[in-house]
Amino acid sequence: SGVLYGCLEFGRQVLAAHKLPQNQDFTDHPAFKIRGTNLFWMKQGEYDWAVTPENFPWFFDRALMLRYLDKLVENGYNTIYFWNGHPFIYFLKLAQYPEAKVLNDADLQRNMDQLQWFTREADRRGIWTVMHFYNIHVSPAFAKAHEREGVRVQNSASTPLLEAYMRRCISEFVSTYPSVGLMLTAGEALSVKQEEWVRDAIIAGIRDSGRQPPLIVRQWTI
């Protein structure tokens, strides 16, 4: 990233002066280590929206996304956050939980290809992609399949089933998208044992993957 910013600054000076700068010994550094923007896969006050071209056409517009990424790097941003209640089912196949599936095979592959493409383009610009999610939110299809066991789309307490499901989601996501970070809001809806949930479901899922992506825990009621 330092080489990238150095080249961009050198280019700006050349364009401004229409010649090579006389003083080519230039040093700069950011005031903030993490500089990012949020893009919401949420709207109308609801957390859990399906990530589809119908709901969020801008994410699937590659020309628009490239212009946005170029604008971010032009202004020195190095992080981008996607927010959704439970984004994993829109980017993972989750063979262990077929009842969680909400997209058909073609649409799921389209989403996976799009996120892989986006993260590659962001990486090229020194921009780190971070996936934000809420707990304990699950797939609407998963909630319907386990309704008799008390599972809802948004759950206020952990159960062995919910913990195992979320742990698998995290492990599969980290394995599939190793360059993407995670950001978690446990939230006021998770009313008991928030720290245990973060440890036993989220951190355990990361360790299951064998990788070590950064994890940001949003301090909201914790």
Tab-separated table of C-alpha atoms in Angstrom:
chain	number	residue	atom	x	y	z
A	1	SER	CA	0.000	0.000	0.000
A	2	GLY	CA	2.872	2.366	0.681
A	3	VAL	CA	4.195	1.814	-2.853
A	4	LEU	CA	0.681	2.354	-4.239
A	5	TYR	CA	0.184	5.652	-2.401
A	6	GLY	CA	3.694	6.769	-3.303
A	7	CYS	CA	3.042	6.184	-6.997
A	8	LEU	CA	-0.302	7.990	-6.829
A	9	GLU	CA	1.235	10.994	-5.076
A	10	PHE	CA	4.112	11.093	-7.565
A	11	GLY	CA	1.588	11.010	-10.414
A	12	ARG	CA	-0.414	13.863	-8.890
A	13	GLN	CA	2.688	16.019	-8.606
A	14	VAL	CA	3.677	15.337	-12.216
A	15	LEU	CA	0.176	16.142	-13.467
A	16	ALA	CA	0.047	19.346	-11.420
A	17	ALA	CA	3.475	20.614	-12.568
A	18	HIS	CA	3.489	19.018	-16.070
A	19	LYS	CA	7.012	17.834	-15.341
A	20	LEU	CA	8.970	15.686	-12.909
A	21	PRO	CA	9.068	17.269	-9.450
A	22	GLN	CA	12.394	18.753	-8.419
A	23	ASN	CA	12.163	17.307	-4.928
A	24	GLN	CA	11.448	13.588	-5.200
A	25	ASP	CA	12.142	12.906	-1.518
A	26	PHE	CA	8.606	13.005	-0.128
A	27	THR	CA	7.279	11.337	3.035
A	28	ASP	CA	3.716	11.065	4.297
A	29	HIS	CA	1.635	8.808	6.524
A	30	PRO	CA	-2.052	8.516	7.457
A	31	ALA	CA	-3.459	9.868	10.696
A	32	PHE	CA	-5.685	6.798	11.121
A	33	LYS	CA	-4.610	3.202	10.570
A	34	ILE	CA	-8.088	2.044	9.454
A	35	ARG	CA	-10.008	4.359	7.119
A	36	GLY	CA	-13.226	2.911	5.749
A	37	THR	CA	-16.766	3.320	4.530
A	38	ASN	CA	-19.898	1.197	5.049
A	39	LEU	CA	-22.099	-0.208	2.295
A	40	PHE	CA	-25.386	-1.568	3.611
A	41	TRP	CA	-27.081	-4.743	2.396
A	42	MET	CA	-29.882	-3.536	4.685
A	43	LYS	CA	-32.673	-1.004	4.238
A	44	GLN	CA	-35.978	0.240	5.636
A	45	GLY	CA	-34.847	-0.455	9.180
A	46	GLU	CA	-34.437	-4.206	8.610
A	47	TYR	CA	-31.222	-6.165	9.089
A	48	ASP	CA	-31.901	-9.332	7.116
A	49	TRP	CA	-32.187	-8.654	3.390
A	50	ALA	CA	-31.370	-11.101	0.625
A	51	VAL	CA	-28.260	-10.000	-1.281
A	52	THR	CA	-29.632	-10.111	-4.836
A	53	PRO	CA	-29.507	-7.828	-7.891
A	54	GLU	CA	-33.157	-6.977	-7.261
A	55	ASN	CA	-32.502	-5.687	-3.748
A	56	PHE	CA	-28.988	-4.248	-4.218
A	57	PRO	CA	-28.331	-3.671	-7.946
A	58	TRP	CA	-25.374	-1.382	-7.237
A	59	PHE	CA	-23.262	-4.218	-5.820
A	60	PHE	CA	-23.597	-6.235	-9.030
A	61	ASP	CA	-22.770	-3.253	-11.284
A	62	ARG	CA	-19.064	-3.878	-11.822
A	63	ALA	CA	-18.408	-0.600	-13.635
A	64	LEU	CA	-19.986	1.324	-10.746
A	65	MET	CA	-18.082	-0.683	-8.142
A	66	LEU	CA	-14.769	-0.018	-9.908
A	67	ARG	CA	-15.491	3.717	-9.985
A	68	TYR	CA	-16.333	3.587	-6.287
A	69	LEU	CA	-13.159	1.688	-5.404
A	70	ASP	CA	-11.075	4.121	-7.464
A	71	LYS	CA	-12.679	7.014	-5.600
A	72	LEU	CA	-11.880	5.365	-2.270
A	73	VAL	CA	-8.206	4.847	-3.044
A	74	GLU	CA	-8.009	8.370	-4.473
A	75	ASN	CA	-9.103	9.662	-1.070
A	76	GLY	CA	-6.865	7.355	0.967
A	77	TYR	CA	-9.452	4.846	2.221
A	78	ASN	CA	-8.138	1.363	2.945
A	79	THR	CA	-11.211	-0.487	4.282
A	80	ILE	CA	-14.752	-1.184	3.100
A	81	TYR	CA	-17.475	-2.751	5.245
A	82	PHE	CA	-20.555	-4.620	4.042
A	83	TRP	CA	-23.344	-4.755	6.640
A	84	ASN	CA	-26.073	-7.400	6.759
A	85	GLY	CA	-27.828	-9.356	9.486
A	86	HIS	CA	-26.642	-12.741	8.207
A	87	PRO	CA	-24.766	-12.467	4.874
A	88	PHE	CA	-23.171	-15.919	4.838
A	89	ILE	CA	-25.981	-17.808	3.119
A	90	TYR	CA	-25.727	-15.526	0.091
A	91	PHE	CA	-22.048	-16.372	-0.480
A	92	LEU	CA	-21.634	-19.959	0.791
A	93	LYS	CA	-22.920	-23.354	-0.270
A	94	LEU	CA	-23.055	-24.760	3.311
A	95	ALA	CA	-23.362	-28.410	2.322
A	96	GLN	CA	-23.707	-29.378	5.996
A	97	TYR	CA	-26.919	-27.319	6.313
A	98	PRO	CA	-28.901	-27.706	3.067
A	99	GLU	CA	-32.031	-26.465	4.860
A	100	ALA	CA	-30.392	-23.021	5.151
A	101	LYS	CA	-30.252	-22.505	1.378
A	102	VAL	CA	-32.186	-19.482	0.082
A	103	LEU	CA	-30.738	-19.006	-3.434
A	104	ASN	CA	-30.756	-21.449	-6.318
A	105	ASP	CA	-27.416	-22.824	-7.517
A	106	ALA	CA	-27.008	-20.338	-10.366
A	107	ASP	CA	-27.789	-17.283	-8.239
A	108	LEU	CA	-25.527	-18.471	-5.436
A	109	GLN	CA	-22.638	-18.987	-7.850
A	110	ARG	CA	-23.264	-15.511	-9.296
A	111	ASN	CA	-23.008	-14.012	-5.793
A	112	MET	CA	-19.857	-15.958	-4.973
A	113	ASP	CA	-18.212	-14.912	-8.233
A	114	GLN	CA	-19.155	-11.291	-7.600
A	115	LEU	CA	-17.723	-11.201	-4.081
A	116	GLN	CA	-14.505	-12.918	-5.211
A	117	TRP	CA	-14.177	-10.385	-8.023
A	118	PHE	CA	-14.882	-7.449	-5.713
A	119	THR	CA	-12.362	-8.499	-3.081
A	120	ARG	CA	-9.669	-8.984	-5.744
A	121	GLU	CA	-10.285	-5.498	-7.134
A	122	ALA	CA	-10.306	-4.026	-3.633
A	123	ASP	CA	-7.036	-5.803	-2.790
A	124	ARG	CA	-5.426	-4.342	-5.911
A	125	ARG	CA	-6.168	-0.893	-4.497
A	126	GLY	CA	-4.955	-1.633	-0.976
A	127	ILE	CA	-8.534	-1.821	0.323
A	128	TRP	CA	-9.458	-4.458	2.899
A	129	THR	CA	-12.975	-5.927	2.628
A	130	VAL	CA	-14.759	-6.614	5.928
A	131	MET	CA	-18.043	-8.501	6.363
A	132	HIS	CA	-20.226	-7.226	9.200
A	133	PHE	CA	-23.006	-9.339	10.701
A	134	TYR	CA	-25.315	-9.482	13.725
A	135	ASN	CA	-25.891	-12.266	16.259
A	136	ILE	CA	-27.712	-14.402	16.615
A	137	HIS	CA	-29.213	-14.014	13.119
A	138	VAL	CA	-29.677	-17.058	10.883
A	139	SER	CA	-30.980	-17.965	7.444
A	140	PRO	CA	-34.762	-17.475	7.100
A	141	ALA	CA	-34.942	-20.932	5.533
A	142	PHE	CA	-32.946	-22.410	8.421
A	143	ALA	CA	-35.255	-20.729	10.920
A	144	LYS	CA	-38.333	-22.110	9.177
A	145	ALA	CA	-36.861	-25.619	9.044
A	146	HIS	CA	-36.143	-25.549	12.798
A	147	GLU	CA	-39.156	-23.538	13.919
A	148	ARG	CA	-40.377	-26.318	16.217
A	149	GLU	CA	-37.034	-26.138	18.024
A	150	GLY	CA	-37.626	-22.470	18.779
A	151	VAL	CA	-35.284	-21.082	16.113
A	152	ARG	CA	-36.118	-17.648	14.723
A	153	VAL	CA	-34.342	-15.432	12.195
A	154	GLN	CA	-33.172	-13.322	15.154
A	155	ASN	CA	-32.453	-15.223	18.372
A	156	SER	CA	-31.814	-13.857	21.849
A	157	ALA	CA	-29.976	-16.842	23.305
A	158	SER	CA	-27.657	-19.565	22.056
A	159	THR	CA	-28.502	-23.233	21.715
A	160	PRO	CA	-26.228	-26.126	20.657
A	161	LEU	CA	-27.858	-26.058	17.204
A	162	LEU	CA	-27.401	-22.310	16.731
A	163	GLU	CA	-23.821	-22.427	17.966
A	164	ALA	CA	-22.912	-25.307	15.626
A	165	TYR	CA	-24.621	-23.612	12.671
A	166	MET	CA	-22.917	-20.252	13.156
A	167	ARG	CA	-19.569	-21.878	13.849
A	168	ARG	CA	-19.825	-23.689	10.497
A	169	CYS	CA	-20.849	-20.491	8.695
A	170	ILE	CA	-17.792	-18.671	10.036
A	171	SER	CA	-15.396	-21.519	9.256
A	172	GLU	CA	-16.682	-21.940	5.699
A	173	PHE	CA	-16.658	-18.199	5.027
A	174	VAL	CA	-13.091	-17.708	6.234
A	175	SER	CA	-11.924	-20.718	4.203
A	176	THR	CA	-13.695	-19.481	1.058
A	177	TYR	CA	-12.735	-15.795	1.360
A	178	PRO	CA	-9.404	-15.749	3.233
A	179	SER	CA	-8.676	-12.088	2.463
A	180	VAL	CA	-11.971	-10.859	3.939
A	181	GLY	CA	-12.144	-9.748	7.551
A	182	LEU	CA	-15.068	-10.164	9.953
A	183	MET	CA	-16.891	-7.606	12.061
A	184	LEU	CA	-19.476	-8.694	14.617
A	185	THR	CA	-22.203	-6.875	16.503
A	186	ALA	CA	-23.507	-9.135	19.254
A	187	GLY	CA	-26.189	-6.547	19.981
A	188	GLU	CA	-28.815	-6.052	22.628
A	189	ALA	CA	-30.960	-8.833	21.121
A	190	LEU	CA	-28.377	-11.368	22.311
A	191	SER	CA	-29.344	-10.850	25.912
A	192	VAL	CA	-27.219	-13.462	27.706
A	193	LYS	CA	-23.698	-14.872	27.482
A	194	GLN	CA	-22.569	-12.569	24.689
A	195	GLU	CA	-18.875	-13.070	25.397
A	196	GLU	CA	-19.279	-16.844	25.485
A	197	TRP	CA	-21.048	-16.737	22.118
A	198	VAL	CA	-18.231	-14.730	20.540
A	199	ARG	CA	-15.697	-17.205	21.927
A	200	ASP	CA	-17.525	-20.490	21.302
A	201	ALA	CA	-19.158	-19.772	17.938
A	202	ILE	CA	-17.257	-16.981	16.173
A	203	ILE	CA	-13.667	-17.373	17.347
A	204	ALA	CA	-14.020	-21.168	17.365
A	205	GLY	CA	-15.249	-21.031	13.761
A	206	ILE	CA	-12.269	-18.935	12.738
A	207	ARG	CA	-9.899	-21.432	14.366
A	208	ASP	CA	-11.680	-24.325	12.630
A	209	SER	CA	-10.735	-22.763	9.296
A	210	GLY	CA	-7.025	-22.960	10.074
A	211	ARG	CA	-6.653	-19.284	9.137
A	212	GLN	CA	-6.320	-16.108	11.187
A	213	PRO	CA	-8.274	-13.244	9.624
A	214	PRO	CA	-8.756	-10.105	11.692
A	215	LEU	CA	-11.936	-10.020	13.772
A	216	ILE	CA	-13.516	-6.737	14.840
A	217	VAL	CA	-16.023	-6.970	17.686
A	218	ARG	CA	-18.290	-3.930	17.844
A	219	GLN	CA	-18.775	-2.866	21.454
A	220	TRP	CA	-22.542	-2.642	21.436
A	221	THR	CA	-24.045	-3.672	24.802
A	222	ILE	CA	-21.003	-5.903	25.526
